PDB file of N, CA and C in Angstrom:
ATOM      1  N   MET A  19      21.404   1.687  -6.289  1.00  0.00           N
ATOM      2  CA  MET A  19      21.495   0.424  -5.592  1.00  0.00           C
ATOM      3  C   MET A  19      22.481   0.593  -4.436  1.00  0.00           C
ATOM      4  N   ASN A  20      22.008   0.320  -3.225  1.00  0.00           N
ATOM      5  CA  ASN A  20      22.931   0.459  -2.096  1.00  0.00           C
ATOM      6  C   ASN A  20      23.814  -0.777  -1.980  1.00  0.00           C
ATOM      7  N   SER A  21      24.772  -0.712  -1.101  1.00  0.00           N
ATOM      8  CA  SER A  21      25.779  -1.776  -1.032  1.00  0.00           C
ATOM      9  C   SER A  21      25.193  -3.125  -0.632  1.00  0.00           C
ATOM     10  N   ASN A  22      24.180  -3.146   0.236  1.00  0.00           N
ATOM     11  CA  ASN A  22      23.565  -4.421   0.619  1.00  0.00           C
ATOM     12  C   ASN A  22      22.872  -5.074  -0.564  1.00  0.00           C
ATOM     13  N   HIS A  23      22.170  -4.265  -1.369  1.00  0.00           N
ATOM     14  CA  HIS A  23      21.502  -4.816  -2.550  1.00  0.00           C
ATOM     15  C   HIS A  23      22.522  -5.286  -3.572  1.00  0.00           C
ATOM     16  N   ALA A  24      23.590  -4.532  -3.739  1.00  0.00           N
ATOM     17  CA  ALA A  24      24.638  -4.926  -4.682  1.00  0.00           C
ATOM     18  C   ALA A  24      25.287  -6.231  -4.237  1.00  0.00           C
ATOM     19  N   LEU A  25      25.528  -6.367  -2.942  1.00  0.00           N
ATOM     20  CA  LEU A  25      26.129  -7.589  -2.433  1.00  0.00           C
ATOM     21  C   LEU A  25      25.179  -8.771  -2.600  1.00  0.00           C
ATOM     22  N   ALA A  26      23.907  -8.565  -2.297  1.00  0.00           N
ATOM     23  CA  ALA A  26      22.923  -9.638  -2.469  1.00  0.00           C
ATOM     24  C   ALA A  26      22.855 -10.072  -3.929  1.00  0.00           C
ATOM     25  N   ALA A  27      22.925  -9.116  -4.836  1.00  0.00           N
ATOM     26  CA  ALA A  27      22.904  -9.443  -6.264  1.00  0.00           C
ATOM     27  C   ALA A  27      24.146 -10.239  -6.654  1.00  0.00           C
ATOM     28  N   ARG A  28      25.279  -9.876  -6.106  1.00  0.00           N
ATOM     29  CA  ARG A  28      26.523 -10.612  -6.410  1.00  0.00           C
ATOM     30  C   ARG A  28      26.477 -12.031  -5.850  1.00  0.00           C
ATOM     31  N   ILE A  29      25.953 -12.185  -4.644  1.00  0.00           N
ATOM     32  CA  ILE A  29      25.830 -13.520  -4.052  1.00  0.00           C
ATOM     33  C   ILE A  29      24.891 -14.374  -4.893  1.00  0.00           C
ATOM     34  N   ALA A  30      23.764 -13.805  -5.313  1.00  0.00           N
ATOM     35  CA  ALA A  30      22.820 -14.549  -6.148  1.00  0.00           C
ATOM     36  C   ALA A  30      23.451 -14.933  -7.479  1.00  0.00           C
ATOM     37  N   ALA A  31      24.208 -14.020  -8.065  1.00  0.00           N
ATOM     38  CA  ALA A  31      24.873 -14.318  -9.339  1.00  0.00           C
ATOM     39  C   ALA A  31      25.917 -15.414  -9.155  1.00  0.00           C
ATOM     40  N   LEU A  32      26.686 -15.343  -8.082  1.00  0.00           N
ATOM     41  CA  LEU A  32      27.695 -16.365  -7.816  1.00  0.00           C
ATOM     42  C   LEU A  32      27.040 -17.722  -7.577  1.00  0.00           C
ATOM     43  N   GLU A  33      25.960 -17.718  -6.816  1.00  0.00           N
ATOM     44  CA  GLU A  33      25.222 -18.954  -6.561  1.00  0.00           C
ATOM     45  C   GLU A  33      24.748 -19.567  -7.875  1.00  0.00           C
ATOM     46  N   SER A  34      24.208 -18.749  -8.751  1.00  0.00           N
ATOM     47  CA  SER A  34      23.736 -19.233 -10.051  1.00  0.00           C
ATOM     48  C   SER A  34      24.883 -19.792 -10.885  1.00  0.00           C
ATOM     49  N   LEU A  35      26.013 -19.122 -10.869  1.00  0.00           N
ATOM     50  CA  LEU A  35      27.168 -19.609 -11.623  1.00  0.00           C
ATOM     51  C   LEU A  35      27.677 -20.941 -11.081  1.00  0.00           C
ATOM     52  N   ILE A  36      27.662 -21.108  -9.773  1.00  0.00           N
ATOM     53  CA  ILE A  36      28.080 -22.379  -9.181  1.00  0.00           C
ATOM     54  C   ILE A  36      27.144 -23.495  -9.625  1.00  0.00           C
ATOM     55  N   VAL A  37      25.844 -23.218  -9.630  1.00  0.00           N
ATOM     56  CA  VAL A  37      24.868 -24.209 -10.073  1.00  0.00           C
ATOM     57  C   VAL A  37      25.123 -24.599 -11.523  1.00  0.00           C
ATOM     58  N   VAL A  38      25.357 -23.614 -12.371  1.00  0.00           N
ATOM     59  CA  VAL A  38      25.637 -23.890 -13.783  1.00  0.00           C
ATOM     60  C   VAL A  38      26.917 -24.711 -13.913  1.00  0.00           C
ATOM     61  N   LEU A  39      27.948 -24.351 -13.169  1.00  0.00           N
ATOM     62  CA  LEU A  39      29.214 -25.082 -13.228  1.00  0.00           C
ATOM     63  C   LEU A  39      29.032 -26.537 -12.803  1.00  0.00           C
ATOM     64  N   ILE A  40      28.352 -26.758 -11.692  1.00  0.00           N
ATOM     65  CA  ILE A  40      28.124 -28.123 -11.216  1.00  0.00           C
ATOM     66  C   ILE A  40      27.335 -28.922 -12.246  1.00  0.00           C
ATOM     67  N   THR A  41      26.291 -28.323 -12.786  1.00  0.00           N
ATOM     68  CA  THR A  41      25.465 -29.016 -13.774  1.00  0.00           C
ATOM     69  C   THR A  41      26.265 -29.354 -15.020  1.00  0.00           C
ATOM     70  N   THR A  42      27.024 -28.399 -15.516  1.00  0.00           N
ATOM     71  CA  THR A  42      27.825 -28.617 -16.719  1.00  0.00           C
ATOM     72  C   THR A  42      28.868 -29.705 -16.495  1.00  0.00           C
ATOM     73  N   GLU A  43      29.564 -29.633 -15.373  1.00  0.00           N
ATOM     74  CA  GLU A  43      30.598 -30.630 -15.088  1.00  0.00           C
ATOM     75  C   GLU A  43      30.001 -32.000 -14.794  1.00  0.00           C
ATOM     76  N   ALA A  44      28.798 -32.043 -14.227  1.00  0.00           N
ATOM     77  CA  ALA A  44      28.150 -33.324 -13.954  1.00  0.00           C
ATOM     78  C   ALA A  44      27.862 -34.084 -15.244  1.00  0.00           C
ATOM     79  N   ILE A  45      27.587 -33.356 -16.303  1.00  0.00           N
ATOM     80  CA  ILE A  45      27.348 -33.992 -17.592  1.00  0.00           C
ATOM     81  C   ILE A  45      28.638 -34.644 -18.091  1.00  0.00           C
ATOM     82  N   ARG A  46      29.759 -34.005 -17.842  1.00  0.00           N
ATOM     83  CA  ARG A  46      31.057 -34.495 -18.325  1.00  0.00           C
ATOM     84  C   ARG A  46      31.644 -35.592 -17.446  1.00  0.00           C
ATOM     85  N   SER A  47      31.465 -35.478 -16.151  1.00  0.00           N
ATOM     86  CA  SER A  47      32.130 -36.399 -15.230  1.00  0.00           C
ATOM     87  C   SER A  47      31.221 -36.698 -14.042  1.00  0.00           C
ATOM     88  N   PRO A  48      30.899 -37.970 -13.808  1.00  0.00           N
ATOM     89  CA  PRO A  48      30.028 -38.294 -12.671  1.00  0.00           C
ATOM     90  C   PRO A  48      30.687 -38.033 -11.316  1.00  0.00           C
ATOM     91  N   ASP A  49      32.022 -37.998 -11.269  1.00  0.00           N
ATOM     92  CA  ASP A  49      32.715 -37.787  -9.995  1.00  0.00           C
ATOM     93  C   ASP A  49      32.661 -36.342  -9.517  1.00  0.00           C
ATOM     94  N   ILE A  50      32.342 -35.418 -10.394  1.00  0.00           N
ATOM     95  CA  ILE A  50      32.363 -34.000 -10.019  1.00  0.00           C
ATOM     96  C   ILE A  50      31.338 -33.684  -8.929  1.00  0.00           C
ATOM     97  N   LEU A  51      30.236 -34.419  -8.888  1.00  0.00           N
ATOM     98  CA  LEU A  51      29.214 -34.116  -7.886  1.00  0.00           C
ATOM     99  C   LEU A  51      29.715 -34.391  -6.472  1.00  0.00           C
ATOM    100  N   ASP A  52      30.436 -35.489  -6.292  1.00  0.00           N
ATOM    101  CA  ASP A  52      30.997 -35.765  -4.967  1.00  0.00           C
ATOM    102  C   ASP A  52      32.005 -34.690  -4.574  1.00  0.00           C
ATOM    103  N   GLU A  53      32.846 -34.303  -5.524  1.00  0.00           N
ATOM    104  CA  GLU A  53      33.831 -33.251  -5.253  1.00  0.00           C
ATOM    105  C   GLU A  53      33.133 -31.922  -4.971  1.00  0.00           C
ATOM    106  N   ALA A  54      32.095 -31.622  -5.730  1.00  0.00           N
ATOM    107  CA  ALA A  54      31.339 -30.386  -5.508  1.00  0.00           C
ATOM    108  C   ALA A  54      30.730 -30.381  -4.111  1.00  0.00           C
ATOM    109  N   ARG A  55      30.200 -31.510  -3.705  1.00  0.00           N
ATOM    110  CA  ARG A  55      29.601 -31.592  -2.371  1.00  0.00           C
ATOM    111  C   ARG A  55      30.654 -31.320  -1.296  1.00  0.00           C
ATOM    112  N   ARG A  56      31.841 -31.888  -1.444  1.00  0.00           N
ATOM    113  CA  ARG A  56      32.911 -31.645  -0.464  1.00  0.00           C
ATOM    114  C   ARG A  56      33.313 -30.168  -0.430  1.00  0.00           C
ATOM    115  N   LEU A  57      33.441 -29.563  -1.599  1.00  0.00           N
ATOM    116  CA  LEU A  57      33.822 -28.150  -1.658  1.00  0.00           C
ATOM    117  C   LEU A  57      32.749 -27.249  -1.058  1.00  0.00           C
ATOM    118  N   ILE A  58      31.497 -27.542  -1.355  1.00  0.00           N
ATOM    119  CA  ILE A  58      30.393 -26.740  -0.824  1.00  0.00           C
ATOM    120  C   ILE A  58      30.357 -26.840   0.698  1.00  0.00           C
ATOM    121  N   LYS A  59      30.503 -28.054   1.226  1.00  0.00           N
ATOM    122  CA  LYS A  59      30.498 -28.218   2.683  1.00  0.00           C
ATOM    123  C   LYS A  59      31.674 -27.493   3.329  1.00  0.00           C
ATOM    124  N   ALA A  60      32.832 -27.543   2.684  1.00  0.00           N
ATOM    125  CA  ALA A  60      33.995 -26.830   3.220  1.00  0.00           C
ATOM    126  C   ALA A  60      33.743 -25.325   3.219  1.00  0.00           C
ATOM    127  N   GLY A  61      33.187 -24.808   2.144  1.00  0.00           N
ATOM    128  CA  GLY A  61      32.864 -23.383   2.074  1.00  0.00           C
ATOM    129  C   GLY A  61      31.847 -22.980   3.118  1.00  0.00           C
ATOM    130  N   ARG A  62      30.877 -23.841   3.321  1.00  0.00           N
ATOM    131  CA  ARG A  62      29.851 -23.551   4.325  1.00  0.00           C
ATOM    132  C   ARG A  62      30.460 -23.526   5.729  1.00  0.00           C
ATOM    133  N   ARG A  63      31.344 -24.483   6.017  1.00  0.00           N
ATOM    134  CA  ARG A  63      31.999 -24.496   7.335  1.00  0.00           C
ATOM    135  C   ARG A  63      32.824 -23.231   7.554  1.00  0.00           C
ATOM    136  N   LEU A  64      33.529 -22.794   6.516  1.00  0.00           N
ATOM    137  CA  LEU A  64      34.302 -21.552   6.630  1.00  0.00           C
ATOM    138  C   LEU A  64      33.384 -20.357   6.880  1.00  0.00           C
ATOM    139  N   SER A  65      32.252 -20.330   6.187  1.00  0.00           N
ATOM    140  CA  SER A  65      31.294 -19.235   6.391  1.00  0.00           C
ATOM    141  C   SER A  65      30.736 -19.253   7.805  1.00  0.00           C
ATOM    142  N   GLU A  66      30.478 -20.450   8.330  1.00  0.00           N
ATOM    143  CA  GLU A  66      29.963 -20.553   9.693  1.00  0.00           C
ATOM    144  C   GLU A  66      30.997 -20.072  10.712  1.00  0.00           C
ATOM    145  N   ARG A  67      32.271 -20.400  10.479  1.00  0.00           N
ATOM    146  CA  ARG A  67      33.331 -19.905  11.373  1.00  0.00           C
ATOM    147  C   ARG A  67      33.408 -18.389  11.327  1.00  0.00           C
ATOM    148  N   ARG A  68      33.305 -17.847  10.121  1.00  0.00           N
ATOM    149  CA  ARG A  68      33.365 -16.391   9.974  1.00  0.00           C
ATOM    150  C   ARG A  68      32.188 -15.732  10.687  1.00  0.00           C
ATOM    151  N   LEU A  69      31.013 -16.347  10.592  1.00  0.00           N
ATOM    152  CA  LEU A  69      29.829 -15.798  11.246  1.00  0.00           C
ATOM    153  C   LEU A  69      30.035 -15.713  12.756  1.00  0.00           C
ATOM    154  N   LYS A  70      30.673 -16.716  13.329  1.00  0.00           N
ATOM    155  CA  LYS A  70      30.910 -16.712  14.777  1.00  0.00           C
ATOM    156  C   LYS A  70      31.803 -15.550  15.205  1.00  0.00           C
ATOM    157  N   LYS A  71      32.706 -15.126  14.312  1.00  0.00           N
ATOM    158  CA  LYS A  71      33.644 -14.048  14.632  1.00  0.00           C
ATOM    159  C   LYS A  71      33.103 -12.662  14.287  1.00  0.00           C
ATOM    160  N   CYS A  72      31.974 -12.602  13.595  1.00  0.00           N
ATOM    161  CA  CYS A  72      31.434 -11.322  13.117  1.00  0.00           C
ATOM    162  C   CYS A  72      30.787 -10.533  14.239  1.00  0.00           C
ATOM    163  N   GLN A  73      30.810  -9.233  14.047  1.00  0.00           N
ATOM    164  CA  GLN A  73      30.045  -8.346  14.900  1.00  0.00           C
ATOM    165  C   GLN A  73      28.698  -8.106  14.228  1.00  0.00           C
ATOM    166  N   ASP A  74      27.727  -7.666  15.017  1.00  0.00           N
ATOM    167  CA  ASP A  74      26.423  -7.338  14.444  1.00  0.00           C
ATOM    168  C   ASP A  74      26.582  -6.237  13.412  1.00  0.00           C
ATOM    169  N   GLY A  75      25.745  -6.285  12.402  1.00  0.00           N
ATOM    170  CA  GLY A  75      25.795  -5.268  11.355  1.00  0.00           C
ATOM    171  C   GLY A  75      25.940  -5.898   9.986  1.00  0.00           C
ATOM    172  N   PRO A  76      26.440  -5.137   9.041  1.00  0.00           N
ATOM    173  CA  PRO A  76      26.533  -5.611   7.655  1.00  0.00           C
ATOM    174  C   PRO A  76      27.391  -6.868   7.498  1.00  0.00           C
ATOM    175  N   GLU A  77      28.477  -6.955   8.253  1.00  0.00           N
ATOM    176  CA  GLU A  77      29.354  -8.128   8.137  1.00  0.00           C
ATOM    177  C   GLU A  77      28.603  -9.406   8.518  1.00  0.00           C
ATOM    178  N   LYS A  78      27.808  -9.325   9.573  1.00  0.00           N
ATOM    179  CA  LYS A  78      27.031 -10.488  10.003  1.00  0.00           C
ATOM    180  C   LYS A  78      25.951 -10.815   8.976  1.00  0.00           C
ATOM    181  N   ASP A  79      25.299  -9.803   8.439  1.00  0.00           N
ATOM    182  CA  ASP A  79      24.276 -10.020   7.415  1.00  0.00           C
ATOM    183  C   ASP A  79      24.863 -10.715   6.191  1.00  0.00           C
ATOM    184  N   ILE A  80      26.052 -10.290   5.796  1.00  0.00           N
ATOM    185  CA  ILE A  80      26.725 -10.887   4.643  1.00  0.00           C
ATOM    186  C   ILE A  80      27.057 -12.348   4.927  1.00  0.00           C
ATOM    187  N   SER A  81      27.569 -12.630   6.092  1.00  0.00           N
ATOM    188  CA  SER A  81      27.918 -14.007   6.449  1.00  0.00           C
ATOM    189  C   SER A  81      26.684 -14.899   6.482  1.00  0.00           C
ATOM    190  N   GLU A  82      25.595 -14.383   7.019  1.00  0.00           N
ATOM    191  CA  GLU A  82      24.352 -15.157   7.046  1.00  0.00           C
ATOM    192  C   GLU A  82      23.837 -15.413   5.635  1.00  0.00           C
ATOM    193  N   SER A  83      23.948 -14.425   4.759  1.00  0.00           N
ATOM    194  CA  SER A  83      23.540 -14.601   3.360  1.00  0.00           C
ATOM    195  C   SER A  83      24.395 -15.660   2.673  1.00  0.00           C
ATOM    196  N   ALA A  84      25.680 -15.653   2.947  1.00  0.00           N
ATOM    197  CA  ALA A  84      26.575 -16.646   2.349  1.00  0.00           C
ATOM    198  C   ALA A  84      26.218 -18.052   2.814  1.00  0.00           C
ATOM    199  N   ILE A  85      25.900 -18.206   4.087  1.00  0.00           N
ATOM    200  CA  ILE A  85      25.526 -19.523   4.607  1.00  0.00           C
ATOM    201  C   ILE A  85      24.240 -20.004   3.952  1.00  0.00           C
ATOM    202  N   ARG A  86      23.271 -19.120   3.794  1.00  0.00           N
ATOM    203  CA  ARG A  86      22.023 -19.509   3.118  1.00  0.00           C
ATOM    204  C   ARG A  86      22.288 -19.906   1.668  1.00  0.00           C
ATOM    205  N   ALA A  87      23.173 -19.176   0.997  1.00  0.00           N
ATOM    206  CA  ALA A  87      23.512 -19.506  -0.393  1.00  0.00           C
ATOM    207  C   ALA A  87      24.183 -20.874  -0.466  1.00  0.00           C
ATOM    208  N   PHE A  88      25.110 -21.152   0.447  1.00  0.00           N
ATOM    209  CA  PHE A  88      25.751 -22.472   0.469  1.00  0.00           C
ATOM    210  C   PHE A  88      24.715 -23.564   0.728  1.00  0.00           C
ATOM    211  N   ALA A  89      23.755 -23.308   1.604  1.00  0.00           N
ATOM    212  CA  ALA A  89      22.722 -24.305   1.889  1.00  0.00           C
ATOM    213  C   ALA A  89      21.895 -24.600   0.641  1.00  0.00           C
ATOM    214  N   ARG A  90      21.555 -23.570  -0.116  1.00  0.00           N
ATOM    215  CA  ARG A  90      20.775 -23.790  -1.346  1.00  0.00           C
ATOM    216  C   ARG A  90      21.576 -24.576  -2.376  1.00  0.00           C
ATOM    217  N   VAL A  91      22.832 -24.225  -2.552  1.00  0.00           N
ATOM    218  CA  VAL A  91      23.671 -24.931  -3.524  1.00  0.00           C
ATOM    219  C   VAL A  91      23.920 -26.365  -3.058  1.00  0.00           C
ATOM    220  N   GLU A  92      24.112 -26.550  -1.756  1.00  0.00           N
ATOM    221  CA  GLU A  92      24.311 -27.895  -1.221  1.00  0.00           C
ATOM    222  C   GLU A  92      23.069 -28.754  -1.451  1.00  0.00           C
ATOM    223  N   ALA A  93      21.890 -28.177  -1.255  1.00  0.00           N
ATOM    224  CA  ALA A  93      20.647 -28.908  -1.504  1.00  0.00           C
ATOM    225  C   ALA A  93      20.536 -29.305  -2.971  1.00  0.00           C
ATOM    226  N   LEU A  94      20.946 -28.428  -3.858  1.00  0.00           N
ATOM    227  CA  LEU A  94      20.913 -28.747  -5.282  1.00  0.00           C
ATOM    228  C   LEU A  94      21.881 -29.880  -5.610  1.00  0.00           C
ATOM    229  N   ALA A  95      23.080 -29.832  -5.062  1.00  0.00           N
ATOM    230  CA  ALA A  95      24.056 -30.905  -5.301  1.00  0.00           C
ATOM    231  C   ALA A  95      23.526 -32.231  -4.771  1.00  0.00           C
ATOM    232  N   GLU A  96      22.899 -32.214  -3.605  1.00  0.00           N
ATOM    233  CA  GLU A  96      22.308 -33.436  -3.056  1.00  0.00           C
ATOM    234  C   GLU A  96      21.205 -33.965  -3.962  1.00  0.00           C
ATOM    235  N   PHE A  97      20.423 -33.061  -4.533  1.00  0.00           N
ATOM    236  CA  PHE A  97      19.368 -33.479  -5.458  1.00  0.00           C
ATOM    237  C   PHE A  97      19.980 -34.208  -6.651  1.00  0.00           C
ATOM    238  N   PHE A  98      21.066 -33.662  -7.194  1.00  0.00           N
ATOM    239  CA  PHE A  98      21.723 -34.312  -8.322  1.00  0.00           C
ATOM    240  C   PHE A  98      22.305 -35.661  -7.921  1.00  0.00           C
ATOM    241  N   LEU A  99      22.821 -35.767  -6.704  1.00  0.00           N
ATOM    242  CA  LEU A  99      23.445 -37.014  -6.254  1.00  0.00           C
ATOM    243  C   LEU A  99      22.423 -38.094  -5.944  1.00  0.00           C
ATOM    244  N   THR A 100      21.325 -37.704  -5.309  1.00  0.00           N
ATOM    245  CA  THR A 100      20.358 -38.698  -4.839  1.00  0.00           C
ATOM    246  C   THR A 100      19.061 -38.715  -5.624  1.00  0.00           C
ATOM    247  N   GLY A 101      18.759 -37.637  -6.312  1.00  0.00           N
ATOM    248  CA  GLY A 101      17.488 -37.542  -7.023  1.00  0.00           C
ATOM    249  C   GLY A 101      16.321 -37.212  -6.112  1.00  0.00           C
ATOM    250  N   LYS A 102      16.617 -36.866  -4.846  1.00  0.00           N
ATOM    251  CA  LYS A 102      15.566 -36.550  -3.873  1.00  0.00           C
ATOM    252  C   LYS A 102      15.713 -35.115  -3.408  1.00  0.00           C
ATOM    253  N   ASP A 103      14.575 -34.473  -3.116  1.00  0.00           N
ATOM    254  CA  ASP A 103      14.599 -33.100  -2.578  1.00  0.00           C
ATOM    255  C   ASP A 103      14.993 -33.099  -1.130  1.00  0.00           C
TER     256      ASP A 103
END
């Protein structure tokens, strides 16, 4: 497994863990979804800033992958909050 595949696997695993965490905490506390949404948006903004500073190559690919992962997790949190896709 080369480093790009290993990184993609780690991002996917982290994304899955975040989804599980949000789902588990949502069962315990209704306020966690709003907090999760704020944290996800903050993480996405940081990733977007990092992307602007990146050079072409693996660093840029990683930043783009992180932004896509944040978008997927953000969409899931919105689904839990609103019940709409």
